[in-house]
PDB file of N, CA and C in Angstrom:
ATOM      1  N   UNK E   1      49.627 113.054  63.059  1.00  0.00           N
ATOM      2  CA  UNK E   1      50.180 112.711  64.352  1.00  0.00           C
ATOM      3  C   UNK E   1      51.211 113.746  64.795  1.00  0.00           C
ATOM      4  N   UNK E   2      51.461 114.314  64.175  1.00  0.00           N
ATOM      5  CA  UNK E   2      52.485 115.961  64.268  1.00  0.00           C
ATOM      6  C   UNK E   2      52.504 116.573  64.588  1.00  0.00           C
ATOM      7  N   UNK E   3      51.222 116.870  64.727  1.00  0.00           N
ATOM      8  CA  UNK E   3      50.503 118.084  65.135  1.00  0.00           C
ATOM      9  C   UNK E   3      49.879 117.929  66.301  1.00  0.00           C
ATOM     10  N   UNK E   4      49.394 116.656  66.782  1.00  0.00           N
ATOM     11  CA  UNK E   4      48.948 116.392  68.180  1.00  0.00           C
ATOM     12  C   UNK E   4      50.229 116.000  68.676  1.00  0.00           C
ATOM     13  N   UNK E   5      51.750 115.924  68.491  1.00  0.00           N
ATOM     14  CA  UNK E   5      52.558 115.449  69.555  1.00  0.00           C
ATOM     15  C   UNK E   5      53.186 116.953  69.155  1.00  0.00           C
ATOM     16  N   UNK E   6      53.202 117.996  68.246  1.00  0.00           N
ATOM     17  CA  UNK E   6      53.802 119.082  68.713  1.00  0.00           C
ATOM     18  C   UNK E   6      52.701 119.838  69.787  1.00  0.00           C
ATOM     19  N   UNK E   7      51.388 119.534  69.971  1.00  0.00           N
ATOM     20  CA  UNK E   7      50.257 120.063  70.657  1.00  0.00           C
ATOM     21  C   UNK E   7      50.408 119.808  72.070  1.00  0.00           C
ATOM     22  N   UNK E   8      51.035 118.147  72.409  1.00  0.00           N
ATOM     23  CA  UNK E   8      51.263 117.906  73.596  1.00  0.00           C
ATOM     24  C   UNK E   8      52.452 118.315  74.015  1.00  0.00           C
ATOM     25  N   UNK E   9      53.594 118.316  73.666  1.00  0.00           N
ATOM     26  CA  UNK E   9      54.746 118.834  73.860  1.00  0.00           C
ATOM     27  C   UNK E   9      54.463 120.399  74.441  1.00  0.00           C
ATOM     28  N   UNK E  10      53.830 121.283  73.525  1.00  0.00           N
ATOM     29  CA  UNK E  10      53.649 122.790  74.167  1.00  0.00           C
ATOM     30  C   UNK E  10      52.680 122.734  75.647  1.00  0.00           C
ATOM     31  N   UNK E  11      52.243 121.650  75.852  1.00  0.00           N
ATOM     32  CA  UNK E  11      51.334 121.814  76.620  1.00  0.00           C
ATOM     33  C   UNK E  11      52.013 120.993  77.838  1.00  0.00           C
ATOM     34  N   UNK E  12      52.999 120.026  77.699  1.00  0.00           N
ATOM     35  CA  UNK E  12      54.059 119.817  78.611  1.00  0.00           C
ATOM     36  C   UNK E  12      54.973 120.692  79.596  1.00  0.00           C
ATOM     37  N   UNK E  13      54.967 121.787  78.240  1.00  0.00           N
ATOM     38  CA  UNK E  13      55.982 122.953  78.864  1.00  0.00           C
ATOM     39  C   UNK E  13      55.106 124.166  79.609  1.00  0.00           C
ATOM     40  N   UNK E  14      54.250 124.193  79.037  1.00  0.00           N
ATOM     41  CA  UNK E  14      53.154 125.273  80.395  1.00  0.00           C
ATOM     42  C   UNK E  14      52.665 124.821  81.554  1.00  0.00           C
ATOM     43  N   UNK E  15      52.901 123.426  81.311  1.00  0.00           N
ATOM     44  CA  UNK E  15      52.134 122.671  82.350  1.00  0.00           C
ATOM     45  C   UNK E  15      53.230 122.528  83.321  1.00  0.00           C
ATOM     46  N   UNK E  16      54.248 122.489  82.812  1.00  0.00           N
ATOM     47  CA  UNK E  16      55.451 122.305  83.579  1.00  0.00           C
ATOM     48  C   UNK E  16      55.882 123.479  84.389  1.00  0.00           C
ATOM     49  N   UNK E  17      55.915 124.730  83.630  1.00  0.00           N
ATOM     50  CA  UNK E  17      56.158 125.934  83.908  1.00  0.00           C
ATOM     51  C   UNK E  17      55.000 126.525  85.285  1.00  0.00           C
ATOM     52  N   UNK E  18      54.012 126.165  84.903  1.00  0.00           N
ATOM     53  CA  UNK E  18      52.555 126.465  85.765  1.00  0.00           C
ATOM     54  C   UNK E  18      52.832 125.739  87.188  1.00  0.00           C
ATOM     55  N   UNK E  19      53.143 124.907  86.968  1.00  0.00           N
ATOM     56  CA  UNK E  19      53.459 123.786  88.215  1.00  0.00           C
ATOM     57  C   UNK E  19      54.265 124.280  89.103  1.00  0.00           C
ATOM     58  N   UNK E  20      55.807 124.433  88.559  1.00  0.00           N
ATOM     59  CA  UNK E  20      56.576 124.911  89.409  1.00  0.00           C
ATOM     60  C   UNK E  20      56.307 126.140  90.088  1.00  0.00           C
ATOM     61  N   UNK E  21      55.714 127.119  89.065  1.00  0.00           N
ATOM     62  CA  UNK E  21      55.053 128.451  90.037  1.00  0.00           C
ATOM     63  C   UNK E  21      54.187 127.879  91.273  1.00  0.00           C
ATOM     64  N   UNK E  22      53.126 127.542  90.636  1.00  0.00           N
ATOM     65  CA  UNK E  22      52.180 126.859  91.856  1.00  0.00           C
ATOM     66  C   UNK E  22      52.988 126.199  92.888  1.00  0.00           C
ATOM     67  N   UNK E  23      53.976 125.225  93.003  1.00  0.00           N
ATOM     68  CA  UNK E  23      53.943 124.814  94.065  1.00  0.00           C
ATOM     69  C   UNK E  23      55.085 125.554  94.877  1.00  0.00           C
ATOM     70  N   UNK E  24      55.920 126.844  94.082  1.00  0.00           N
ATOM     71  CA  UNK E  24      56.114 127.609  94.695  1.00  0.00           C
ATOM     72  C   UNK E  24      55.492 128.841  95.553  1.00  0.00           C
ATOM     73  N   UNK E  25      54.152 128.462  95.404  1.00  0.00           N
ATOM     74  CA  UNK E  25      53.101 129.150  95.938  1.00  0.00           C
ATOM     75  C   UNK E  25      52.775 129.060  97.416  1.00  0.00           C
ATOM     76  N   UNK E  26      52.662 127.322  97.334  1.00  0.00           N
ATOM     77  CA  UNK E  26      52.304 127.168  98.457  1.00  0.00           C
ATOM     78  C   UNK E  26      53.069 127.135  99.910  1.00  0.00           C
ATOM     79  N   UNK E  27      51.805 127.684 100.711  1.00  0.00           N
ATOM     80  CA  UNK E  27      52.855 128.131 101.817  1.00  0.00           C
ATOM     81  C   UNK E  27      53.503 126.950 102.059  1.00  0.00           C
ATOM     82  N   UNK E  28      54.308 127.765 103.182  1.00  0.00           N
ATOM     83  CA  UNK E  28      55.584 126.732 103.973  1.00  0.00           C
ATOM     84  C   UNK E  28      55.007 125.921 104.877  1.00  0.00           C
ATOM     85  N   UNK E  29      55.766 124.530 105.336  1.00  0.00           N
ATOM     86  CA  UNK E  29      55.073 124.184 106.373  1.00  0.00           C
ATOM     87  C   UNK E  29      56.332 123.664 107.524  1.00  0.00           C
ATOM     88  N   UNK E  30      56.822 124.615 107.044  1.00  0.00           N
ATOM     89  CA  UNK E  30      57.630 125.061 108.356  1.00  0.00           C
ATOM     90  C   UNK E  30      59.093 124.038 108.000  1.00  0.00           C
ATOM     91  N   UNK E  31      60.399 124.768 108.448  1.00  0.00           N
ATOM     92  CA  UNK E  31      61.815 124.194 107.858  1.00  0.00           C
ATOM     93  C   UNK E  31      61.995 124.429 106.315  1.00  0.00           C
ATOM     94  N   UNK E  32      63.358 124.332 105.820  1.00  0.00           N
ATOM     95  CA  UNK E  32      63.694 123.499 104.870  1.00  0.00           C
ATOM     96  C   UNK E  32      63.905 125.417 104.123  1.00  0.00           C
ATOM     97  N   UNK E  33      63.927 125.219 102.696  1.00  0.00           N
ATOM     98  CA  UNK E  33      63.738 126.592 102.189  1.00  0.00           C
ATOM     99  C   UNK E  33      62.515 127.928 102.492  1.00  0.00           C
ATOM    100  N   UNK E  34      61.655 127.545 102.686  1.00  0.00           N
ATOM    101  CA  UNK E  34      60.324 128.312 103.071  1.00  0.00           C
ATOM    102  C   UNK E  34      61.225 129.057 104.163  1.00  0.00           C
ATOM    103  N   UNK E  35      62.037 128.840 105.232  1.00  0.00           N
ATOM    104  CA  UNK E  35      62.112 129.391 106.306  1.00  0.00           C
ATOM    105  C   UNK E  35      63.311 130.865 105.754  1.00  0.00           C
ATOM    106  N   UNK E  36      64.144 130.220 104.526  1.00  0.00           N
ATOM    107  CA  UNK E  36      65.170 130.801 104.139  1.00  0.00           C
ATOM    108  C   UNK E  36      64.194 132.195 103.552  1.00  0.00           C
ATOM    109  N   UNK E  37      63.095 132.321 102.569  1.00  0.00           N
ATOM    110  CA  UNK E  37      62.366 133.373 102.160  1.00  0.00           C
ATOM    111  C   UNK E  37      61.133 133.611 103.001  1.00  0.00           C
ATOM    112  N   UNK E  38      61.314 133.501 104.544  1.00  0.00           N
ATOM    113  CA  UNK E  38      60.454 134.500 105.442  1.00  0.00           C
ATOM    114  C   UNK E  38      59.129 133.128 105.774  1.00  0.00           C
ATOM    115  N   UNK E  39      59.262 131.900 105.084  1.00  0.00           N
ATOM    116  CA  UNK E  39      58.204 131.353 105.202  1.00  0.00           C
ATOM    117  C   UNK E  39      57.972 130.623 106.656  1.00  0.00           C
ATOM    118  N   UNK E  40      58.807 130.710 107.419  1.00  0.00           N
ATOM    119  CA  UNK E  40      58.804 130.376 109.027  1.00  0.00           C
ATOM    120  C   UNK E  40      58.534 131.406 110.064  1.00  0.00           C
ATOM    121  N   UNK E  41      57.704 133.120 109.497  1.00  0.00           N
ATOM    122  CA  UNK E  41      57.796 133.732 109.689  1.00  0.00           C
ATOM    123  C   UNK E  41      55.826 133.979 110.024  1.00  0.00           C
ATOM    124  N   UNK E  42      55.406 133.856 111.096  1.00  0.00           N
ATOM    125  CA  UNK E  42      53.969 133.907 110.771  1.00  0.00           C
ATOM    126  C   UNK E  42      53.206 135.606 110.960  1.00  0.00           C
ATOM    127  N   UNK E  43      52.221 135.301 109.548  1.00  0.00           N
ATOM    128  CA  UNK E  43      51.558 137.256 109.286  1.00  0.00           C
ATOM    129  C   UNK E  43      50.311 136.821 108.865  1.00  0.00           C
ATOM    130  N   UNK E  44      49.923 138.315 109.141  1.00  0.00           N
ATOM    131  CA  UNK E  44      48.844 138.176 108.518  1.00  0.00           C
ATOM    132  C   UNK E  44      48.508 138.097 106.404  1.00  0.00           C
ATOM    133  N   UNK E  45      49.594 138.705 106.415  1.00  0.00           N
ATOM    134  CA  UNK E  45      49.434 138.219 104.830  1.00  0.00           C
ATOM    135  C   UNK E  45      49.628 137.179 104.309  1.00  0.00           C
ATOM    136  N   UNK E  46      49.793 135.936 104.775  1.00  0.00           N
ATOM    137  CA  UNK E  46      49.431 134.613 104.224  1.00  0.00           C
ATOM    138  C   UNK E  46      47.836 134.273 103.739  1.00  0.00           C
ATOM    139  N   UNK E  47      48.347 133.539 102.655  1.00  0.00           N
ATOM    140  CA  UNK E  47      47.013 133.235 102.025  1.00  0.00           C
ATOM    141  C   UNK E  47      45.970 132.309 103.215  1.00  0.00           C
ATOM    142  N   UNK E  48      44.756 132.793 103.199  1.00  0.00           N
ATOM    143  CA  UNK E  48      43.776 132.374 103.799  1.00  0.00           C
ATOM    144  C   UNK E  48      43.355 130.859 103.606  1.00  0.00           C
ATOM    145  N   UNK E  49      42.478 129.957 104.261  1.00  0.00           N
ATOM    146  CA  UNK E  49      42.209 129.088 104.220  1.00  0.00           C
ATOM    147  C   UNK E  49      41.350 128.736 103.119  1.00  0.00           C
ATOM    148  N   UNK E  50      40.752 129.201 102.580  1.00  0.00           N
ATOM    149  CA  UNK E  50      39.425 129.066 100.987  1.00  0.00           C
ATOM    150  C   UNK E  50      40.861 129.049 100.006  1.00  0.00           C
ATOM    151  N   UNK E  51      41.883 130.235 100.341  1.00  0.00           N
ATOM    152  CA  UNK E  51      42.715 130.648  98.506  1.00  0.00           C
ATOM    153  C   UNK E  51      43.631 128.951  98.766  1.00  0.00           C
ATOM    154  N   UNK E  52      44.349 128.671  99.835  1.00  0.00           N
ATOM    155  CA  UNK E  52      45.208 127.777 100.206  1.00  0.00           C
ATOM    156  C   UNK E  52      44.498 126.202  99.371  1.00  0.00           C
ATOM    157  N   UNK E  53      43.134 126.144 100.287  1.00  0.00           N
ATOM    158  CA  UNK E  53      42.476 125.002  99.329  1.00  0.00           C
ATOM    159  C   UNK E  53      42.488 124.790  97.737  1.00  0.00           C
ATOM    160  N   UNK E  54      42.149 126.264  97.168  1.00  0.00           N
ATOM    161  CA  UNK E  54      41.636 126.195  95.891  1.00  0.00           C
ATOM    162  C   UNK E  54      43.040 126.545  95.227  1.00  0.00           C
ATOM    163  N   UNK E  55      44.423 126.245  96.039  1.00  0.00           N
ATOM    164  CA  UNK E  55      45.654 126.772  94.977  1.00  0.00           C
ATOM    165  C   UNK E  55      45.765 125.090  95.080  1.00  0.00           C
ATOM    166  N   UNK E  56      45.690 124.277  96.290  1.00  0.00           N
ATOM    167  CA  UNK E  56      45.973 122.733  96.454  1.00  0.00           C
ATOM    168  C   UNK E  56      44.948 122.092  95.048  1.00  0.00           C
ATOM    169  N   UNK E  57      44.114 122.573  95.099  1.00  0.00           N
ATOM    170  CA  UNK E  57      43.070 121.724  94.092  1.00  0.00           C
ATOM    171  C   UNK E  57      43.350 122.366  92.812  1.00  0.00           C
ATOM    172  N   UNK E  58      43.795 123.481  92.025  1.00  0.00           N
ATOM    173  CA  UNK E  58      44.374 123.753  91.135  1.00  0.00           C
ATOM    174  C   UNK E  58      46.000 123.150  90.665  1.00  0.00           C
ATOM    175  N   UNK E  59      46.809 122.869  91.759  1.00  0.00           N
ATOM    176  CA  UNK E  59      47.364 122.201  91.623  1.00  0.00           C
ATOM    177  C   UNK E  59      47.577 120.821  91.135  1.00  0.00           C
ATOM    178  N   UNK E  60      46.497 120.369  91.799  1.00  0.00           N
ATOM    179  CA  UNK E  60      46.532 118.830  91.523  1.00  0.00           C
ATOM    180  C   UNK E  60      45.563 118.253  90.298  1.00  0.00           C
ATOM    181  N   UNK E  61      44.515 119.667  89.758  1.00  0.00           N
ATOM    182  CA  UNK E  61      44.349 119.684  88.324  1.00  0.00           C
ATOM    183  C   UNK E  61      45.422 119.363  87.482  1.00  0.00           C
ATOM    184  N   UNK E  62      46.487 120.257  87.714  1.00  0.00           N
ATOM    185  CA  UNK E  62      47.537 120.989  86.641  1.00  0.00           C
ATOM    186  C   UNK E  62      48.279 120.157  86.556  1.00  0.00           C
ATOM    187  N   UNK E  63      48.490 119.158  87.809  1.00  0.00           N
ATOM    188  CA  UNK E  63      49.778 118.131  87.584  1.00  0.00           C
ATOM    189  C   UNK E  63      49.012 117.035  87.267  1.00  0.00           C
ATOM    190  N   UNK E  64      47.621 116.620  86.719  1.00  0.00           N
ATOM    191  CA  UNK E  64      47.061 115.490  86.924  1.00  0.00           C
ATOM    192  C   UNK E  64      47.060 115.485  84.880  1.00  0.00           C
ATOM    193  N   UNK E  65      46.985 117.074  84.271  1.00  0.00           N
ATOM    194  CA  UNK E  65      47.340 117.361  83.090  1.00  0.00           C
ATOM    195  C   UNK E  65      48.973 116.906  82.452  1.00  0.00           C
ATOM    196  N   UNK E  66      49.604 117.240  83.629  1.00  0.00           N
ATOM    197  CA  UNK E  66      50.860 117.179  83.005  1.00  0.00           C
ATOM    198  C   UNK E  66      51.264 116.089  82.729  1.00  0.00           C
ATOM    199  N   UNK E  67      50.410 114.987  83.705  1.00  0.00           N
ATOM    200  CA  UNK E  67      50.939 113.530  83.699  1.00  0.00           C
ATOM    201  C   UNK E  67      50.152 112.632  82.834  1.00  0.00           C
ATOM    202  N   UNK E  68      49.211 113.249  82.042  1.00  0.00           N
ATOM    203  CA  UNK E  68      48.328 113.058  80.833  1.00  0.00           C
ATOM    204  C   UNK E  68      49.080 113.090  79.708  1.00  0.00           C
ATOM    205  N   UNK E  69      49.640 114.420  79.474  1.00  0.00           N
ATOM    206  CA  UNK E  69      50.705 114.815  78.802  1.00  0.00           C
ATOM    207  C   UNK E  69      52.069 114.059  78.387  1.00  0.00           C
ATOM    208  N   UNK E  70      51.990 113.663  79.480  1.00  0.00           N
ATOM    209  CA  UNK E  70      53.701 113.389  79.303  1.00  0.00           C
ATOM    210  C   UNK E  70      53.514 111.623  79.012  1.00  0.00           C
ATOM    211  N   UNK E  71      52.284 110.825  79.436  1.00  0.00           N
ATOM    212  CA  UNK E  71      52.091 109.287  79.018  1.00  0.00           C
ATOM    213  C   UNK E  71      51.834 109.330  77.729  1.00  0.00           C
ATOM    214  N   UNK E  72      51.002 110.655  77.100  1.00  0.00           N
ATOM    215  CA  UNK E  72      50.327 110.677  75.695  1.00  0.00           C
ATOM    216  C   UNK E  72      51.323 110.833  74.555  1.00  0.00           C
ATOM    217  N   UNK E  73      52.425 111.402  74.906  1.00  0.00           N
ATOM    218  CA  UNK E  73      53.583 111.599  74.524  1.00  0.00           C
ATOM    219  C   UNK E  73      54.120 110.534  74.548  1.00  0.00           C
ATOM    220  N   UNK E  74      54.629 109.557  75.579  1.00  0.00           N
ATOM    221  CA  UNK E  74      55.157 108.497  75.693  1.00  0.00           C
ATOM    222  C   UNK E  74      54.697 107.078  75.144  1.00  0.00           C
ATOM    223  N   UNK E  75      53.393 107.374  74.756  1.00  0.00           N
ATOM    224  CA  UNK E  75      52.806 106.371  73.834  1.00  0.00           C
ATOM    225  C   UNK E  75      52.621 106.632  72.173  1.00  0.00           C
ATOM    226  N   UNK E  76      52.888 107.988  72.076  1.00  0.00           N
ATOM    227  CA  UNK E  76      52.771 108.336  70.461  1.00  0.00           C
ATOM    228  C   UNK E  76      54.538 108.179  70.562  1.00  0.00           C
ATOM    229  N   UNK E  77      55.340 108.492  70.891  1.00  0.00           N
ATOM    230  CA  UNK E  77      57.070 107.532  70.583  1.00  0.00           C
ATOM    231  C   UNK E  77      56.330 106.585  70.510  1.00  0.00           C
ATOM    232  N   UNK E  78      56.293 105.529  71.537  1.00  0.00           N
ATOM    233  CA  UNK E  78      56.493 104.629  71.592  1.00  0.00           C
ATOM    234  C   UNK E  78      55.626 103.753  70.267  1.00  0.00           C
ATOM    235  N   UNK E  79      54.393 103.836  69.920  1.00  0.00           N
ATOM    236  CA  UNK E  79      53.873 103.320  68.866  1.00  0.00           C
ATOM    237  C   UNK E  79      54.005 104.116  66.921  1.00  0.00           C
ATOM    238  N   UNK E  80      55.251 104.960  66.943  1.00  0.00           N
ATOM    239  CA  UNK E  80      55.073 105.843  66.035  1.00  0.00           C
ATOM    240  C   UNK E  80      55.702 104.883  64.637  1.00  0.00           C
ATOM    241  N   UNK E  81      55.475 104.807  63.722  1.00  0.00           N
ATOM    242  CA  UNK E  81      56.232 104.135  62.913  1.00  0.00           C
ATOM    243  C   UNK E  81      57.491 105.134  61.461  1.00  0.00           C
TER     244      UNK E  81
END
């Protein structure tokens, strides 16, 4: 059991780490900080409509892992003797 809760734990922290990049990824949608780093600012180098989808749906892979993670964890405490 050691070895799968030190397994989930590392995989908490990439998942965690991955996340915050990603959803610092996504564009702005106008106000708030986005506007403070140029994101109220409209160009042509914003990500396109196909990359925008497939960073939303990678996203919601990655956090759908993390929250796998972090119950699987919360049930090996919780039942550990």
């Amino acid at each position: 059991m050691d070895i799968l809760e030190f397994v989930l734990q590392v995989l908490l922290g990439i998942t965690s780490l991955l996340l915050t990049l990603l959803i610092l990824l996504h564009k702005g949608r106008g106000g708030g900080l986005s506007d403070m780093f140029g994101g109220g600012m409209t160009s042509s180098l914003g990500s396109s409509g196909l990359a925008e989808r497939n960073l939303n749906r990678f996203t919601i892979v990655l956090a759908l892992i993390w929250f796998v993670a972090i119950v699987a964890l919360g049930l090996i405490t919780k039942f550990q003797v």
